[in-house]
Coordinates of N, CA and C in Angstrom, one line a residue:
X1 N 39.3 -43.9 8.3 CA 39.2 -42.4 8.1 C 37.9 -42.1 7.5
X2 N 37.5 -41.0 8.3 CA 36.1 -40.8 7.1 C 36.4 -38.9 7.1
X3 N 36.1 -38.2 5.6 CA 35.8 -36.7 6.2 C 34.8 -36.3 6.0
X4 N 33.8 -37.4 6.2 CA 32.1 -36.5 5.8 C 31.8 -35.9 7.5
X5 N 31.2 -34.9 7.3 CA 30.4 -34.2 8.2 C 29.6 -33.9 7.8
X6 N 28.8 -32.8 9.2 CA 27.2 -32.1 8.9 C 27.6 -30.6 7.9
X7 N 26.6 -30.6 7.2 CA 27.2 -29.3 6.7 C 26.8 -27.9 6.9
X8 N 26.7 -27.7 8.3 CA 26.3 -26.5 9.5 C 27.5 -26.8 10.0
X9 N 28.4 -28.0 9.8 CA 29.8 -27.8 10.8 C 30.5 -27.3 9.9
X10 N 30.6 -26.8 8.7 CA 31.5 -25.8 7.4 C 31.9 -24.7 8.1
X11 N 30.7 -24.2 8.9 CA 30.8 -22.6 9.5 C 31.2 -22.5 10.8
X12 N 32.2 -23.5 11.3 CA 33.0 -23.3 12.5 C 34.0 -23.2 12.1
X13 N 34.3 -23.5 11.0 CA 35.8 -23.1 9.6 C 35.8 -22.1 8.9
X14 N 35.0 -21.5 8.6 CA 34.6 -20.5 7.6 C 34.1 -19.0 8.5
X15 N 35.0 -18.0 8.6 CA 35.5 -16.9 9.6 C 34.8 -15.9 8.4
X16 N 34.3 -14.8 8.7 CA 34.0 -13.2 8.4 C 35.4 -12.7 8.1
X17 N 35.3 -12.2 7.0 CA 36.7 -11.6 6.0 C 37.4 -12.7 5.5
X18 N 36.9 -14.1 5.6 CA 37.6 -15.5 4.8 C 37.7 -14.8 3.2
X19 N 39.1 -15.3 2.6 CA 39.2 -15.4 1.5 C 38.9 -16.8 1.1
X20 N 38.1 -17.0 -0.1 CA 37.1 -18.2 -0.4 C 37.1 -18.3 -1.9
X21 N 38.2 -19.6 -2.3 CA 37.6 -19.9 -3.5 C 36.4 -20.8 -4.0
X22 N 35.4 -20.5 -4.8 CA 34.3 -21.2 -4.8 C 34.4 -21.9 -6.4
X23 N 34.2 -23.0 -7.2 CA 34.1 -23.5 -8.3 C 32.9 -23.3 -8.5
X24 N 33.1 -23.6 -9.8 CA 31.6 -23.5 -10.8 C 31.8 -22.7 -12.0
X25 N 31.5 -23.0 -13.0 CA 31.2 -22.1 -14.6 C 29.8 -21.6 -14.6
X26 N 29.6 -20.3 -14.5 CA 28.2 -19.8 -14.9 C 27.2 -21.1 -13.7
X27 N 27.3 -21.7 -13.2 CA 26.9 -22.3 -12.1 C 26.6 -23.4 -12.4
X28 N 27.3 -24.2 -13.4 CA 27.6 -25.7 -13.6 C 28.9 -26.1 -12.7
X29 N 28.8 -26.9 -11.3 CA 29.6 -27.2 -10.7 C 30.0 -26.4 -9.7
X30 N 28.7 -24.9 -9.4 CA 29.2 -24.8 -8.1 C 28.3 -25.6 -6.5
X31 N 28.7 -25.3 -5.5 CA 28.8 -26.1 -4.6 C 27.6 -25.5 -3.9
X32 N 26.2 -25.4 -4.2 CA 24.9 -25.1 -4.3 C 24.7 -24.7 -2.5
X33 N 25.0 -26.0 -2.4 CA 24.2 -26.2 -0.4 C 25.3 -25.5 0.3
X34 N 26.5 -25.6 0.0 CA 27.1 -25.0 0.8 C 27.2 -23.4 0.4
X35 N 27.0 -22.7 -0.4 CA 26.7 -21.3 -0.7 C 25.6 -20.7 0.5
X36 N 24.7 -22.0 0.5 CA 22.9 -21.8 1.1 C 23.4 -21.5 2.3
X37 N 24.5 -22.4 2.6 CA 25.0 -22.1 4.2 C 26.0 -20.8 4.3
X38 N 26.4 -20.4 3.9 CA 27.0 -19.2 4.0 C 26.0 -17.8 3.8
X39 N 25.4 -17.9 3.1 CA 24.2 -17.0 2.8 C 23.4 -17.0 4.8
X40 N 23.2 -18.5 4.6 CA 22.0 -18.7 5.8 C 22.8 -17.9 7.5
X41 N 24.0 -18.3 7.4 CA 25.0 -17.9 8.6 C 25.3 -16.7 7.8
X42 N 25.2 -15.6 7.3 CA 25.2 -13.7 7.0 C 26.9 -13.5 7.3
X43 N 27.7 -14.7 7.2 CA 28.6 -14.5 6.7 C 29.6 -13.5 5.9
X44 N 30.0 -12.7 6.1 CA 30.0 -10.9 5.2 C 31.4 -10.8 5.2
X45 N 31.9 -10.1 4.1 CA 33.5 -9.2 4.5 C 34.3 -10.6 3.9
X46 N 33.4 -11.4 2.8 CA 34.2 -12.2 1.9 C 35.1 -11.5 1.0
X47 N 36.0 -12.1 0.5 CA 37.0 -12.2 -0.5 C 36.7 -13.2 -1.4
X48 N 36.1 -13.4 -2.7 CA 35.4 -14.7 -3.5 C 36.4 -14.4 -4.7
X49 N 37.2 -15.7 -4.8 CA 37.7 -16.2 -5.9 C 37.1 -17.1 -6.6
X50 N 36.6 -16.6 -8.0 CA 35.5 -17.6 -8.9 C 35.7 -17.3 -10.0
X51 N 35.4 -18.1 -11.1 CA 35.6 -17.5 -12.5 C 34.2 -16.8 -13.0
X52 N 33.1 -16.7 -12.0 CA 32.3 -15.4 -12.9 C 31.2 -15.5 -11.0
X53 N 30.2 -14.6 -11.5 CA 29.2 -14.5 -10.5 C 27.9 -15.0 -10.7
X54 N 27.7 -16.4 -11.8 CA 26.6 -16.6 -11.8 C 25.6 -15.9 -12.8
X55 N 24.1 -16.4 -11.9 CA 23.2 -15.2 -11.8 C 22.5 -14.7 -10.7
X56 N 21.8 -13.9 -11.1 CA 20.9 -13.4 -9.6 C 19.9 -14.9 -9.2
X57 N 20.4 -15.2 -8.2 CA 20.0 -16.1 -7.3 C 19.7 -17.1 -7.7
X58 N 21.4 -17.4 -8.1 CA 21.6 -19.3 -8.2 C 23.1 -18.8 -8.2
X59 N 23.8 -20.1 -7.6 CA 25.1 -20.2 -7.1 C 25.4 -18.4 -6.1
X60 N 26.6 -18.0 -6.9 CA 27.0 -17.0 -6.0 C 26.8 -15.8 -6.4
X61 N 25.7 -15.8 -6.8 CA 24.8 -14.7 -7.3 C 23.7 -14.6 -5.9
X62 N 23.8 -15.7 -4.8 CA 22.9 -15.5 -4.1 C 24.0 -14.4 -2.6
X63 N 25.3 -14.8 -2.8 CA 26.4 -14.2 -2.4 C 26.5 -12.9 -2.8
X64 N 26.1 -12.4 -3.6 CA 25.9 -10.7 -3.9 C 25.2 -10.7 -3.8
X65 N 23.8 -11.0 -3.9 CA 22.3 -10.3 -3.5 C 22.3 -10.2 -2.1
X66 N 22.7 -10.4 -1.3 CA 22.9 -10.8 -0.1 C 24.2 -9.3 0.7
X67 N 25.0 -9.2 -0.2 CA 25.9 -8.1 -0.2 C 26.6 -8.9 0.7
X68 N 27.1 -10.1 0.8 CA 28.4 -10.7 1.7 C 29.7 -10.5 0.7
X69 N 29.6 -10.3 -0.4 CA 30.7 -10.0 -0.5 C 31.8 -8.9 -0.6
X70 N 33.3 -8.3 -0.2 CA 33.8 -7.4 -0.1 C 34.7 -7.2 -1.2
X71 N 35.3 -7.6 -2.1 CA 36.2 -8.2 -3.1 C 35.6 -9.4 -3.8
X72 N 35.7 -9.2 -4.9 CA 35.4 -10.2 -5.9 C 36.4 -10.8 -6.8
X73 N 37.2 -11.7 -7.0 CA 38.1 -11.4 -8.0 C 38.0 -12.8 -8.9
X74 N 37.8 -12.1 -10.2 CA 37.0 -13.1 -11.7 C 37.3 -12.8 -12.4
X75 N 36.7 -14.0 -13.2 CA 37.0 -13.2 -15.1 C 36.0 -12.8 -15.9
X76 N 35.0 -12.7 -15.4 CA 33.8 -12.1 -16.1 C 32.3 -11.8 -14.7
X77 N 31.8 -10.7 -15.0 CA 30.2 -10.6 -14.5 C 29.4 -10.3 -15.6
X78 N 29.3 -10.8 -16.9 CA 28.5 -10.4 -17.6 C 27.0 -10.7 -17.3
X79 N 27.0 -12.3 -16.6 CA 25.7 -12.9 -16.1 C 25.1 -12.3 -15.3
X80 N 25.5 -11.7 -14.8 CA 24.9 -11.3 -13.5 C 25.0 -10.0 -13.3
X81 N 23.6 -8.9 -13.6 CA 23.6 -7.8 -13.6 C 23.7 -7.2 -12.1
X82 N 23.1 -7.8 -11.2 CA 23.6 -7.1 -10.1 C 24.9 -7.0 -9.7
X83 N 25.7 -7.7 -9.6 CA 27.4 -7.5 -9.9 C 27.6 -6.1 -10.3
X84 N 27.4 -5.8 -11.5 CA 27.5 -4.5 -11.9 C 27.4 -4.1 -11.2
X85 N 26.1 -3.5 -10.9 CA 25.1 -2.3 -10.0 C 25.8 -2.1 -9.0
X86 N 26.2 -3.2 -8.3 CA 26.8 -3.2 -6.9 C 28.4 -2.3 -7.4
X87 N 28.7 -2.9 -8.3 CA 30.2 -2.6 -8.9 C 30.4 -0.9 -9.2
X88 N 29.3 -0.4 -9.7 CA 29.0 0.9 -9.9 C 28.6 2.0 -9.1
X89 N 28.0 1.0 -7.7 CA 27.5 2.0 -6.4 C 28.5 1.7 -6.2
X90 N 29.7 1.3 -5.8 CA 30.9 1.0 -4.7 C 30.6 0.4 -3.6
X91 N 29.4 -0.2 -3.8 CA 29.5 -1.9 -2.9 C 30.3 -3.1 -2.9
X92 N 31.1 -2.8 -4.1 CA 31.4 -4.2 -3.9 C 32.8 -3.9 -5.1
X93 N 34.3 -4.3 -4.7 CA 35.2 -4.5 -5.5 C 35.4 -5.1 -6.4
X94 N 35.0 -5.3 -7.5 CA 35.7 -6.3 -8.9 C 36.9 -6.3 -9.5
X95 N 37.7 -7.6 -9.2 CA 39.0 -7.3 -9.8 C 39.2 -8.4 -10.6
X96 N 38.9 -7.8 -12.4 CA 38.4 -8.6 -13.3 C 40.1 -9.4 -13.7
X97 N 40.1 -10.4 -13.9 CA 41.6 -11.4 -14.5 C 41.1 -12.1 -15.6
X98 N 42.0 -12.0 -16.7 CA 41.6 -13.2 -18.0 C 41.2 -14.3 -17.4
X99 N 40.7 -15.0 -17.8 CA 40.3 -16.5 -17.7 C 41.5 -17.6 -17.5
X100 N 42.0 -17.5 -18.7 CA 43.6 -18.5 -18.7 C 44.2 -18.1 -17.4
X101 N 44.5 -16.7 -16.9 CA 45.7 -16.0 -16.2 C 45.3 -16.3 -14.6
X102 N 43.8 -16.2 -14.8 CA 43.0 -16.7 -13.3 C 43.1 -18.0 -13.0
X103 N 43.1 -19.2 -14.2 CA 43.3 -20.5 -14.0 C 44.9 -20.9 -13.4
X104 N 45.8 -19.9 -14.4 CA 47.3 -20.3 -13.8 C 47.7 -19.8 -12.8
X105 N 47.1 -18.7 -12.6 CA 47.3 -17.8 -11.0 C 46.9 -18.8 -9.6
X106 N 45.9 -19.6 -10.0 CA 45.3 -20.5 -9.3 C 46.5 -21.8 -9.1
X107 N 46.3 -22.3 -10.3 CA 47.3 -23.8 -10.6 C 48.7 -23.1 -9.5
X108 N 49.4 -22.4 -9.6 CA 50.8 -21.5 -9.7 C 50.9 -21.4 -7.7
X109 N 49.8 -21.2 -7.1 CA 49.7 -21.2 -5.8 C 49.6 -22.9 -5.1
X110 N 49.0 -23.8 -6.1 CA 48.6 -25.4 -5.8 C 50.2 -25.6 -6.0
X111 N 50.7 -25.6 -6.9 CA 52.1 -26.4 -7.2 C 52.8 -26.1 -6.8
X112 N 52.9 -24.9 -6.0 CA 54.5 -23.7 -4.9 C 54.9 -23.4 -5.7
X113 N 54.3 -22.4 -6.7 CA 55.2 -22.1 -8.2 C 55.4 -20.5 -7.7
X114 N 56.5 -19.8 -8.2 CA 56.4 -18.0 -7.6 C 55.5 -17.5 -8.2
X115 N 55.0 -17.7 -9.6 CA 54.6 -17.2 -10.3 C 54.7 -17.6 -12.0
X116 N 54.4 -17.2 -12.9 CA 54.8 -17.2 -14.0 C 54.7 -16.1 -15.0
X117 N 54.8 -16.5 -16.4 CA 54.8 -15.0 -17.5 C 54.2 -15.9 -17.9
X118 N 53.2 -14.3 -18.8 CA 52.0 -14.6 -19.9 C 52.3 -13.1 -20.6
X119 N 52.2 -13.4 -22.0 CA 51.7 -11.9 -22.6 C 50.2 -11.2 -22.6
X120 N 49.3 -12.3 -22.0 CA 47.8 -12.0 -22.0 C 47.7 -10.7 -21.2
X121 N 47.5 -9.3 -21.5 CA 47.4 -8.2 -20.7 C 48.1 -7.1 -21.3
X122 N 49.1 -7.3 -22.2 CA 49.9 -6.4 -22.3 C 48.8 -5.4 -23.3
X123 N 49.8 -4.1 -22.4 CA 49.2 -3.1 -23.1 C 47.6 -2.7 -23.3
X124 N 47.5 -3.0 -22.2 CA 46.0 -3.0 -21.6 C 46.2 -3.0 -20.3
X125 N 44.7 -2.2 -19.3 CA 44.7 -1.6 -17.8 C 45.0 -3.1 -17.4
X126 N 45.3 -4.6 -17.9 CA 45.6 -5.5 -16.9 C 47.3 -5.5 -16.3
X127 N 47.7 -4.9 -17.1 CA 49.5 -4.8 -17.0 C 49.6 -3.7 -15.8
X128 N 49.2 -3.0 -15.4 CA 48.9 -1.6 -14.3 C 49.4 -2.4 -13.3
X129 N 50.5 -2.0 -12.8 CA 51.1 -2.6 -11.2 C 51.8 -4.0 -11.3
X130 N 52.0 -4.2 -12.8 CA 52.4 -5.7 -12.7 C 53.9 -5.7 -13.7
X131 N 55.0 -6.3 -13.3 CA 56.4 -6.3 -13.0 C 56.5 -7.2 -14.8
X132 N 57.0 -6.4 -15.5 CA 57.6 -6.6 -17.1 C 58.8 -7.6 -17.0
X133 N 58.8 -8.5 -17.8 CA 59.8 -9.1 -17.6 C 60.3 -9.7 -19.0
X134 N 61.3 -9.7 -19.8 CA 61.9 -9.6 -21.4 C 62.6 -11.0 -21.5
X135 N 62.3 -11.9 -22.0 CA 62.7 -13.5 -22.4 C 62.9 -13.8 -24.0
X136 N 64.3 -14.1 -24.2 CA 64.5 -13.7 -25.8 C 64.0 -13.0 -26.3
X137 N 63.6 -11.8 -26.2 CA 62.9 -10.9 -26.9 C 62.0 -10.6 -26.7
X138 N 61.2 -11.0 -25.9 CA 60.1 -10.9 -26.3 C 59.8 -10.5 -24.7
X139 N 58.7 -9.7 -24.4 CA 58.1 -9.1 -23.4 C 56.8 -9.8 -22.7
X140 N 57.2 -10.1 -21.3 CA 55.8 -10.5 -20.2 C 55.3 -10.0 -19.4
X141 N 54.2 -10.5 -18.6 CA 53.9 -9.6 -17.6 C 54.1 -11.1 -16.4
X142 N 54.9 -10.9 -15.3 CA 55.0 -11.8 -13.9 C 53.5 -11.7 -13.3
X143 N 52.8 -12.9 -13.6 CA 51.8 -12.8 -12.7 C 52.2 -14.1 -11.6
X144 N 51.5 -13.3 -10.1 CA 52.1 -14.3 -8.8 C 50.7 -15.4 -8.6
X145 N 51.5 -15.8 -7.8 CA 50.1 -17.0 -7.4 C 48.9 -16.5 -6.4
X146 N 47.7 -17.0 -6.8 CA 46.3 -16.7 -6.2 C 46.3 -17.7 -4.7
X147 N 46.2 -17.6 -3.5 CA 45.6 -18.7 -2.9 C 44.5 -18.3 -1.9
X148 N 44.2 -18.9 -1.4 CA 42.9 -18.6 -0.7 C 43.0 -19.5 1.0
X149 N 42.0 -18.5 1.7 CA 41.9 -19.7 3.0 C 41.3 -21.2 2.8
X150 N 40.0 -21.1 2.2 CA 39.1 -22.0 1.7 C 38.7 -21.7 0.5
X151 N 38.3 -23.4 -0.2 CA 37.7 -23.7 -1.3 C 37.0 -24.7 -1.2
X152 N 35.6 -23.9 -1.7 CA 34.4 -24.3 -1.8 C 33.9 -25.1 -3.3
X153 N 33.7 -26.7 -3.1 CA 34.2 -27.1 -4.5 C 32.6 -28.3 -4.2
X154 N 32.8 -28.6 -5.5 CA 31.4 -29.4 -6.3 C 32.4 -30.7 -6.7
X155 N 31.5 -31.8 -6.1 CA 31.9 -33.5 -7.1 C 30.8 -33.9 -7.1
X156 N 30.8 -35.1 -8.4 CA 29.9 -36.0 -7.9 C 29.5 -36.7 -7.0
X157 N 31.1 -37.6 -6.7 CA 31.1 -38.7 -5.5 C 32.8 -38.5 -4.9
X158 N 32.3 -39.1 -3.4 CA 33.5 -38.8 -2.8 C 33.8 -40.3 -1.8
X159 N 34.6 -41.2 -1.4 CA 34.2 -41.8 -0.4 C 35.0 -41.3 1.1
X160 N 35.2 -42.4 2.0 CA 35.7 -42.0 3.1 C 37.0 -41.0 3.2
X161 N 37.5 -40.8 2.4 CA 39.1 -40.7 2.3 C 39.1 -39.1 1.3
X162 N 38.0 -38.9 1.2 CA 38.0 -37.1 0.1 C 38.6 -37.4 -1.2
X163 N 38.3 -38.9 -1.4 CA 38.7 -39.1 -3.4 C 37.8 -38.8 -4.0
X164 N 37.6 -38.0 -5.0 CA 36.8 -37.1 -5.8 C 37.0 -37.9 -7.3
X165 N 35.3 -37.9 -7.3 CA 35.0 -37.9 -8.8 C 34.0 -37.0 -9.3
X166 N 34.2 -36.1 -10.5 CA 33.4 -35.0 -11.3 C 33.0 -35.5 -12.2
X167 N 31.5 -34.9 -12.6 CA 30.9 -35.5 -13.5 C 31.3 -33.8 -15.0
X168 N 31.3 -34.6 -16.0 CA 31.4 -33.9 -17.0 C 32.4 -32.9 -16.9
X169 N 31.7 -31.6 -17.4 CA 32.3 -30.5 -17.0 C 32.3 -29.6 -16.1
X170 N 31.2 -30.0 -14.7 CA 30.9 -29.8 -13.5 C 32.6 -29.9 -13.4
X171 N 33.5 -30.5 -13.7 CA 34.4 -30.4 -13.0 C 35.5 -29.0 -13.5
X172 N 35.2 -28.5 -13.7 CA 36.2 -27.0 -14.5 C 37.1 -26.6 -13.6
X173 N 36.6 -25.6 -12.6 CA 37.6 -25.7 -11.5 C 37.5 -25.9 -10.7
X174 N 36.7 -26.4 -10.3 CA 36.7 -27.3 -8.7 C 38.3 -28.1 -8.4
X175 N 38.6 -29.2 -9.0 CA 40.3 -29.8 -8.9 C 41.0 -28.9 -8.3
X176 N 41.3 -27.6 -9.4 CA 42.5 -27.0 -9.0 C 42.4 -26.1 -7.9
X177 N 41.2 -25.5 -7.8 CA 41.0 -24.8 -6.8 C 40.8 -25.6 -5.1
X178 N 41.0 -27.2 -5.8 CA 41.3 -27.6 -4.2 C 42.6 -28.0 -3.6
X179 N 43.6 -27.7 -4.7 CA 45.1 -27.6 -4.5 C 45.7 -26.3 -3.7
X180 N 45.1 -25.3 -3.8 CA 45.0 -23.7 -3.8 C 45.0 -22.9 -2.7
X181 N 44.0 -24.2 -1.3 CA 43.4 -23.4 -0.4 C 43.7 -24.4 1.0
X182 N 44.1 -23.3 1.9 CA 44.4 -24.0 3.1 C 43.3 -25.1 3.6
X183 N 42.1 -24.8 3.4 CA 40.9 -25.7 4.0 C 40.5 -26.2 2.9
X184 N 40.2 -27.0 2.7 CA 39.2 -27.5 1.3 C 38.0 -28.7 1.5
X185 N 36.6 -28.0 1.5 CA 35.4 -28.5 1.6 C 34.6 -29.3 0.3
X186 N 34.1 -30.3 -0.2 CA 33.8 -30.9 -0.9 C 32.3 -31.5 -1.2
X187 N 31.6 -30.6 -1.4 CA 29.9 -30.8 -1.2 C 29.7 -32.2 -2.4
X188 N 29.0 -33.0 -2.8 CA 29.2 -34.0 -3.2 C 27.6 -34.7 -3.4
X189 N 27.2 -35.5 -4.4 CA 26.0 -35.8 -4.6 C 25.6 -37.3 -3.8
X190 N 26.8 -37.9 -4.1 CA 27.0 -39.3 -3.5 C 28.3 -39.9 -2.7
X191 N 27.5 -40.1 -1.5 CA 28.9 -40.8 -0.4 C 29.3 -42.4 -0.5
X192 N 30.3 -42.5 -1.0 CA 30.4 -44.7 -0.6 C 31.8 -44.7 0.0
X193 N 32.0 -46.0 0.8 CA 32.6 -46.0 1.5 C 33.8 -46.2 0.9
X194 N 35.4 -46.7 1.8 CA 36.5 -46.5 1.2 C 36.3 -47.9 0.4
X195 N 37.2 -47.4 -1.0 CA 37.0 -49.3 -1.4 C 36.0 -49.3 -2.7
X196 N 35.2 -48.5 -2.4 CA 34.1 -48.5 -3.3 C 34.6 -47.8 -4.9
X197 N 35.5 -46.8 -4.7 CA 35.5 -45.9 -6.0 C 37.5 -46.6 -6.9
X198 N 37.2 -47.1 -7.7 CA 38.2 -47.6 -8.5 C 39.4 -46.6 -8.7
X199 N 40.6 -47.0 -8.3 CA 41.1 -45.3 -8.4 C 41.6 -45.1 -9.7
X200 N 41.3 -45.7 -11.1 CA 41.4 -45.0 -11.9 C 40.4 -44.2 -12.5
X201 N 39.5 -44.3 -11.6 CA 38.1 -43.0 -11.7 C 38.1 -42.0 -10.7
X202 N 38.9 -42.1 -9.6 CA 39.3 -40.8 -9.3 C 40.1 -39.4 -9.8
X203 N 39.5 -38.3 -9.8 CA 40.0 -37.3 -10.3 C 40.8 -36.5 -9.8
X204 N 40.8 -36.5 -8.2 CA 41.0 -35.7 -7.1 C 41.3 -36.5 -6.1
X205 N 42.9 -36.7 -5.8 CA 43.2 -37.3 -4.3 C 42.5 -36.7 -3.2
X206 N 42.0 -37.6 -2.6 CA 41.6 -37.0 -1.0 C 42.6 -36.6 -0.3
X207 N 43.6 -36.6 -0.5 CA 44.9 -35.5 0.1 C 44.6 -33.9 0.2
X208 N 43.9 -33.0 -0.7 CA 43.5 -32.4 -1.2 C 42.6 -31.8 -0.4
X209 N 41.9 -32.8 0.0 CA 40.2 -32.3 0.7 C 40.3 -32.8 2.4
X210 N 39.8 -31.8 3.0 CA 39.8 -31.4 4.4 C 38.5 -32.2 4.7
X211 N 36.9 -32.1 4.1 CA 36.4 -32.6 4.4 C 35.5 -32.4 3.7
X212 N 34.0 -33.6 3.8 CA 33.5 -33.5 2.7 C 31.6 -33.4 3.3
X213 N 31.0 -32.8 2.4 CA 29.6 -33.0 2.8 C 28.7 -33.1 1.8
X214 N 26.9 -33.6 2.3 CA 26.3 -34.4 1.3 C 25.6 -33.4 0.7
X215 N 25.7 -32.5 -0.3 CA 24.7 -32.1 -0.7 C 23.0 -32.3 -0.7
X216 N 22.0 -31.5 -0.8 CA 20.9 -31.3 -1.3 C 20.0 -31.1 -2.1
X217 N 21.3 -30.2 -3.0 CA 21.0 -30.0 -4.3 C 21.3 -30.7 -5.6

């Protein structure tokens, strides 16, 4: 078995109006070359699930300068002032989620979970349209699960079989966001063959990953 390919063959997968989860923190661990490729193919009328936007022109900050995106849903744009701007002309949708609630909304779609409760929201514009639910006493909000068509994810090393290993904290959400998404792409620094990676240094079953390509960056 092998799932490396070219990674110009991403965008016979990857459709106009794709909802797309992409990993990375502030753009430690996002998936650099394959962004380049979506930018480079004008790709547009995305749906990007990420935990922030970067900045202006690195990771998926090159995805909003670009205006491919149509929806954004994260837990922060403070990095990245064009976000805003766009956010304020009505270019571009932001639909901001705590951090925790974005991680579990994510995890909750990987596991076949309905959903879960969190008090994170209450009593603030994040509770607006979202279903209260009272457990001993105490009051939640039901949030459902996030998933996506594709996820656009960062490793270090991968071999024939889509076993993933992350370096440091490169790995934040890349993992979970590859449980999450019907396709899942795997840009990667270094390829070795099956055999090569010990699997108690694997992070990420190749079960997980659709296919993998060699980065550039």
């Amino acid at each position: 078995m092998n799932k490396l390919i070219q990674i110009n063959e991403v965008m016979s997968h990857v459709k106009e109006g794709s909802i797309i989860m992409i990993g990375g923190f502030e753009g430690c661990g996002s998936p650099e070359s394959l962004i380049d490729t979506l930018v480079n193919a004008g790709v547009g009328n995305l749906t990007v699930i990420t935990n922030d936007t970067s900045f202006p022109g690195r990771g998926i900050g090159k995805l909003v300068d670009n205006k491919l995106i149509k929806t954004i849903i994260t837990s922060h744009i403070g990095t990245n002032p064009e976000t805003g701007r766009q956010m304020k002309a009505g270019e571009i949708e932001v639909l901001l989620i705590p951090q925790g609630t974005l991680v579990e909304k994510i995890r909750s779609a990987g596991a076949g979970l309905g959903g879960f409760l969190t008090p994170t929201g209450l009593g603030t514009i994040v509770e607006e349209g979202k279903q209260k639910i009272r457990v001993q006493g105490k009051e939640y909000l039901l949030e459902v699960p996030l998933k996506a068509d594709f996820a656009l994810i960062k490793a270090k090393k991968a071999d024939g079989k889509g076993n993933l290993v992350f370096y440091r904290s490169a790995r934040n959400f890349n993992p979970i966001m590859a449980t999450a998404a019907d396709f899942v792409v795997a840009e990667v620094e270094e390829y070795v063959p099956v055999g090569e990676l010990d699997p108690d240094d694997v992070m990420l079953p190749g079960i997980f990953v659709n296919a993998v390509v060699k980065g550039d960056k």
